[in-house]
């Protein structure tokens, strides 16, 4: 077909008489198509903005009649990108143009402010005039949750978390063709409704919101009560709340991003600050308290008005705030009350420093889908204890850890220290580099996998119906020669000594020196491979068989002479998905299959970094050495060691690995009948415990047996 078209054009253009005519016709046609396309896109943009304006005007009329609890927006400064709405929520103009200068600037370089709770955006010169219409996270005392309708700032095609059809008439809410009605979406249940359908829906079913399909894992705002401690006045302020606490609270949420198109800046009086001085913020807060009057019904964000300007301090939702009394500073906290019996709220922890550092944008998206009170950011100054304390009176809840394997271990340690009678099971949203535990539990190998499987909403639905399984945890006692001190660490994935640990150690040190360069999971793996290539040439661990002795269950195990690394395995994934034990293959030994909850460990050896590379691409196999319950590794000279990806240098001494206990984990239910059966049985057991038919110990034993039978 193409060849015939070319031959036809050649025959036509070969005639000197008709060539100018046909070329002119062709150019005119192409120009016409471009003009029509440009006009259509421009009309589409104008129609979309008019659509949003109509929805905003209609909402103002309806909002006066409703008694929906409202809050102030919590602003952070960022740069425009495709994940943000393209319209300012105040002036309803495009965010692609600068409103102060009146000239258009590059979209990627335009500073905007985004609400970390509901996701709306505004120009830096408009945000101070934003209406108080953000969703209220604490509504204890209300009889039910009401729909919190908002303009549809983001297209459903760009945000799979939002439905594309009207909740009332089931007609699409996608494109503003001709006389199509504008649409609102609820900030709690994420449902869409046409503005013209709202009156009918309200008359038939009222404005009560059931929180949508995620109702069981959303912490209902009517079960969240705000607690404001007594204000501290005058000279007692400095002694009660230190300057460091204020600076930590502000820095914990208004965070400067360190790489391209993700850089953020602090906002004071609408001006950007490259750094935040603790005393300056403290003095500014005190001065504002004296000079201004605050509205009595302020709930979630602190706005100080002075000389016509606004300061908005974004903070941890369980952290610092300023009381509206005007005479002192108080600490605002939350507590969970009157939770429904069938609720299984999800406690979310996000490590913004993990892997590709997607934490800030992920936190905003989770705040939009859930109650922001149940989403916690993990920092060097705030661990999981704050979230676990909030949920300490919740009998049944689940935990989602957004981070790498190291973050998961951090949260599991904190859960163990709290001694819950019925410990919460843990799911994983992988943000690290390897994400081996997440792969074993079927949650994927990275955030791109989650996006490819339907986005965050699908992930949260899968967590809601996931099966509970068990994971062995192991204690690693690190002893050094000529010392009585014993350093104890925990292991849940694997332990390596030798060449693999050396590669991990060099990678870790490089990332520690230049953390801003490690923002991409793919590039992180390339850097890991680069360190492995260096070790291929150096072979610094070639003397391992003569410097390391292996003892398993009291029996000495001979290490092959070509060994440059030993690996002790608890799960069936290593180095980003490599199965070293290979249960599905036939072997000429009598070892049993590997299982992450059989209280047994597997030991394999590798013959260098080149062998690691071949394992990664499936061109080789690791050599299986032994299985056992108590493993001792004796070292006669310094060797690199890594435990779950955390490397260190082991001085001459001994590593002793013993079983510590088991923890509850959530496994994504597979499409196989066993997967659905495990999920159903998990829910049956939890329901039986809540009704008092079985106790926590009996439930744990039954879950252990079920995990063994269905694994």
mmCIF file of C-alpha atoms in Angstrom, residues 146-319:
data_model
loop_
_atom_site.group_PDB
_atom_site.id
_atom_site.type_symbol
_atom_site.label_atom_id
_atom_site.label_comp_id
_atom_site.label_asym_id
_atom_site.label_seq_id
_atom_site.Cartn_x
_atom_site.Cartn_y
_atom_site.Cartn_z
ATOM 1 C CA UNK A 146 -21.036 14.089 54.699
ATOM 2 C CA UNK A 147 -19.940 14.246 51.093
ATOM 3 C CA UNK A 148 -17.269 16.902 50.680
ATOM 4 C CA UNK A 149 -17.813 18.004 47.107
ATOM 5 C CA UNK A 150 -15.011 19.737 45.275
ATOM 6 C CA UNK A 151 -14.354 20.892 41.735
ATOM 7 C CA UNK A 152 -12.797 18.245 39.549
ATOM 8 C CA UNK A 153 -9.357 19.758 39.193
ATOM 9 C CA UNK A 154 -7.690 16.657 37.729
ATOM 10 C CA UNK A 155 -8.931 14.702 34.705
ATOM 11 C CA UNK A 156 -9.929 11.128 35.479
ATOM 12 C CA UNK A 157 -7.680 9.901 32.668
ATOM 13 C CA UNK A 158 -4.667 11.374 34.475
ATOM 14 C CA UNK A 159 -5.825 10.222 37.908
ATOM 15 C CA UNK A 160 -7.042 6.604 37.978
ATOM 16 C CA UNK A 161 -7.998 7.038 41.647
ATOM 17 C CA UNK A 162 -11.051 9.037 40.530
ATOM 18 C CA UNK A 163 -14.016 7.370 38.832
ATOM 19 C CA UNK A 164 -14.992 8.531 35.333
ATOM 20 C CA UNK A 165 -18.778 8.164 35.655
ATOM 21 C CA UNK A 166 -21.454 10.041 37.540
ATOM 22 C CA UNK A 167 -22.473 8.281 40.741
ATOM 23 C CA UNK A 168 -26.150 9.130 40.164
ATOM 24 C CA UNK A 169 -26.834 8.763 36.434
ATOM 25 C CA UNK A 170 -23.895 6.538 35.420
ATOM 26 C CA UNK A 171 -23.155 8.846 32.487
ATOM 27 C CA UNK A 172 -19.507 9.724 31.721
ATOM 28 C CA UNK A 173 -18.041 12.821 33.325
ATOM 29 C CA UNK A 174 -15.052 12.995 31.066
ATOM 30 C CA UNK A 175 -15.130 15.736 28.424
ATOM 31 C CA UNK A 176 -16.997 19.085 28.489
ATOM 32 C CA UNK A 177 -18.778 18.671 25.155
ATOM 33 C CA UNK A 178 -21.431 21.230 24.290
ATOM 34 C CA UNK A 179 -24.073 21.278 27.065
ATOM 35 C CA UNK A 180 -22.513 18.543 29.229
ATOM 36 C CA UNK A 181 -22.883 19.275 32.931
ATOM 37 C CA UNK A 182 -19.815 20.111 35.033
ATOM 38 C CA UNK A 183 -18.894 17.587 37.708
ATOM 39 C CA UNK A 184 -17.871 17.525 41.366
ATOM 40 C CA UNK A 185 -15.967 14.792 43.113
ATOM 41 C CA UNK A 186 -16.131 13.853 46.786
ATOM 42 C CA UNK A 187 -12.859 14.203 48.680
ATOM 43 C CA UNK A 188 -13.745 11.192 50.858
ATOM 44 C CA UNK A 189 -15.350 8.546 48.619
ATOM 45 C CA UNK A 190 -13.779 9.822 45.336
ATOM 46 C CA UNK A 191 -17.128 9.536 43.531
ATOM 47 C CA UNK A 192 -18.120 11.931 40.754
ATOM 48 C CA UNK A 193 -21.514 13.552 40.345
ATOM 49 C CA UNK A 194 -22.833 15.932 37.695
ATOM 50 C CA UNK A 195 -23.800 19.313 39.075
ATOM 51 C CA UNK A 196 -27.216 18.914 37.450
ATOM 52 C CA UNK A 197 -27.626 15.496 39.138
ATOM 53 C CA UNK A 198 -26.677 16.676 42.623
ATOM 54 C CA UNK A 199 -30.088 18.096 43.582
ATOM 55 C CA UNK A 200 -31.864 14.863 42.618
ATOM 56 C CA UNK A 201 -29.320 12.696 44.405
ATOM 57 C CA UNK A 202 -29.442 14.846 47.533
ATOM 58 C CA UNK A 203 -33.229 14.725 47.611
ATOM 59 C CA UNK A 204 -33.294 10.934 47.232
ATOM 60 C CA UNK A 205 -30.385 9.790 49.420
ATOM 61 C CA UNK A 206 -29.163 12.864 51.286
ATOM 62 C CA UNK A 207 -25.544 13.955 51.676
ATOM 63 C CA UNK A 208 -24.270 11.069 53.815
ATOM 64 C CA UNK A 209 -20.968 9.635 52.538
ATOM 65 C CA UNK A 210 -20.101 5.962 53.046
ATOM 66 C CA UNK A 211 -16.393 6.606 52.201
ATOM 67 C CA UNK A 212 -16.624 4.480 49.057
ATOM 68 C CA UNK A 213 -15.033 1.126 48.322
ATOM 69 C CA UNK A 214 -12.167 1.824 50.727
ATOM 70 C CA UNK A 215 -14.459 2.478 53.705
ATOM 71 C CA UNK A 216 -13.003 -0.357 55.796
ATOM 72 C CA UNK A 217 -9.429 0.897 55.621
ATOM 73 C CA UNK A 218 -10.169 4.642 55.791
ATOM 74 C CA UNK A 219 -9.996 6.090 59.290
ATOM 75 C CA UNK A 220 -13.409 7.735 59.407
ATOM 76 C CA UNK A 221 -13.179 11.425 60.367
ATOM 77 C CA UNK A 222 -16.093 11.020 62.805
ATOM 78 C CA UNK A 223 -13.845 8.600 64.736
ATOM 79 C CA UNK A 224 -11.037 11.162 65.019
ATOM 80 C CA UNK A 225 -11.105 13.618 67.896
ATOM 81 C CA UNK A 226 -8.860 16.616 68.114
ATOM 82 C CA UNK A 227 -7.125 17.169 71.435
ATOM 83 C CA UNK A 228 -5.730 20.600 72.188
ATOM 84 C CA UNK A 229 -3.632 20.862 75.319
ATOM 85 C CA UNK A 230 -3.792 23.879 77.585
ATOM 86 C CA UNK A 231 -2.010 26.867 76.021
ATOM 87 C CA UNK A 232 1.308 27.949 77.443
ATOM 88 C CA UNK A 233 1.474 31.714 77.947
ATOM 89 C CA UNK A 234 4.123 34.424 77.936
ATOM 90 C CA UNK A 235 7.487 33.532 79.417
ATOM 91 C CA UNK A 236 6.660 29.823 79.794
ATOM 92 C CA UNK A 237 6.691 29.296 76.054
ATOM 93 C CA UNK A 238 10.424 28.832 75.692
ATOM 94 C CA UNK A 239 10.590 26.339 78.538
ATOM 95 C CA UNK A 240 7.622 24.283 77.342
ATOM 96 C CA UNK A 241 8.078 24.136 73.586
ATOM 97 C CA UNK A 242 11.632 24.502 72.386
ATOM 98 C CA UNK A 243 12.772 26.223 69.245
ATOM 99 C CA UNK A 244 14.061 22.883 67.963
ATOM 100 C CA UNK A 245 10.558 21.391 68.200
ATOM 101 C CA UNK A 246 9.084 24.146 66.081
ATOM 102 C CA UNK A 247 11.832 23.938 63.479
ATOM 103 C CA UNK A 248 11.534 20.128 63.393
ATOM 104 C CA UNK A 249 7.771 20.295 62.902
ATOM 105 C CA UNK A 250 8.073 22.758 60.053
ATOM 106 C CA UNK A 251 10.992 20.995 58.384
ATOM 107 C CA UNK A 252 9.261 17.628 58.683
ATOM 108 C CA UNK A 253 6.509 18.699 56.309
ATOM 109 C CA UNK A 254 7.702 21.691 54.228
ATOM 110 C CA UNK A 255 10.607 19.725 52.814
ATOM 111 C CA UNK A 256 13.109 20.952 50.227
ATOM 112 C CA UNK A 257 13.326 18.500 47.366
ATOM 113 C CA UNK A 258 16.848 17.920 46.132
ATOM 114 C CA UNK A 259 16.619 17.074 42.438
ATOM 115 C CA UNK A 260 15.218 18.231 39.155
ATOM 116 C CA UNK A 261 11.679 19.604 38.991
ATOM 117 C CA UNK A 262 11.107 18.458 42.558
ATOM 118 C CA UNK A 263 12.767 21.311 44.420
ATOM 119 C CA UNK A 264 10.581 23.008 47.021
ATOM 120 C CA UNK A 265 11.066 26.108 49.148
ATOM 121 C CA UNK A 266 9.683 27.272 52.467
ATOM 122 C CA UNK A 267 7.068 29.996 52.540
ATOM 123 C CA UNK A 268 6.951 32.863 54.991
ATOM 124 C CA UNK A 269 4.707 35.821 54.106
ATOM 125 C CA UNK A 270 4.412 34.459 50.605
ATOM 126 C CA UNK A 271 8.185 34.700 50.028
ATOM 127 C CA UNK A 272 10.480 31.758 49.435
ATOM 128 C CA UNK A 273 13.154 30.954 51.979
ATOM 129 C CA UNK A 274 16.135 28.819 51.023
ATOM 130 C CA UNK A 275 16.687 27.874 54.639
ATOM 131 C CA UNK A 276 14.618 27.907 57.792
ATOM 132 C CA UNK A 277 16.108 29.313 60.963
ATOM 133 C CA UNK A 278 14.560 27.999 64.167
ATOM 134 C CA UNK A 279 14.739 31.260 66.098
ATOM 135 C CA UNK A 280 13.402 33.303 63.189
ATOM 136 C CA UNK A 281 10.347 31.085 62.881
ATOM 137 C CA UNK A 282 9.839 31.090 66.632
ATOM 138 C CA UNK A 283 10.023 34.908 66.871
ATOM 139 C CA UNK A 284 7.695 35.263 63.912
ATOM 140 C CA UNK A 285 5.100 32.973 65.494
ATOM 141 C CA UNK A 286 5.181 34.848 68.807
ATOM 142 C CA UNK A 287 4.889 38.212 67.063
ATOM 143 C CA UNK A 288 1.956 36.992 65.016
ATOM 144 C CA UNK A 289 0.137 35.697 68.096
ATOM 145 C CA UNK A 290 0.247 39.132 69.725
ATOM 146 C CA UNK A 291 -0.739 41.170 66.676
ATOM 147 C CA UNK A 292 -3.582 39.267 65.087
ATOM 148 C CA UNK A 293 -6.969 37.778 65.768
ATOM 149 C CA UNK A 294 -7.688 34.273 64.625
ATOM 150 C CA UNK A 295 -11.085 32.784 63.711
ATOM 151 C CA UNK A 296 -12.529 30.662 66.521
ATOM 152 C CA UNK A 297 -13.449 27.741 64.309
ATOM 153 C CA UNK A 298 -9.991 27.155 62.831
ATOM 154 C CA UNK A 299 -9.251 23.452 62.638
ATOM 155 C CA UNK A 300 -6.270 22.153 60.779
ATOM 156 C CA UNK A 301 -3.900 24.853 59.567
ATOM 157 C CA UNK A 302 -2.526 27.990 61.181
ATOM 158 C CA UNK A 303 -2.857 31.231 59.242
ATOM 159 C CA UNK A 304 -1.339 34.432 60.545
ATOM 160 C CA UNK A 305 -2.480 37.657 58.893
ATOM 161 C CA UNK A 306 -0.249 40.695 59.188
ATOM 162 C CA UNK A 307 -0.019 43.706 56.870
ATOM 163 C CA UNK A 308 -2.260 41.929 54.398
ATOM 164 C CA UNK A 309 -0.011 38.904 54.077
ATOM 165 C CA UNK A 310 -0.361 35.256 55.099
ATOM 166 C CA UNK A 311 1.896 32.726 56.721
ATOM 167 C CA UNK A 312 0.901 29.090 56.410
ATOM 168 C CA UNK A 313 2.915 26.602 58.463
ATOM 169 C CA UNK A 314 2.482 23.046 57.320
ATOM 170 C CA UNK A 315 3.105 20.505 60.052
ATOM 171 C CA UNK A 316 2.699 16.915 61.112
ATOM 172 C CA UNK A 317 -0.983 16.235 61.700
ATOM 173 C CA UNK A 318 -0.087 15.054 65.179
ATOM 174 C CA UNK A 319 2.469 17.787 65.768
#
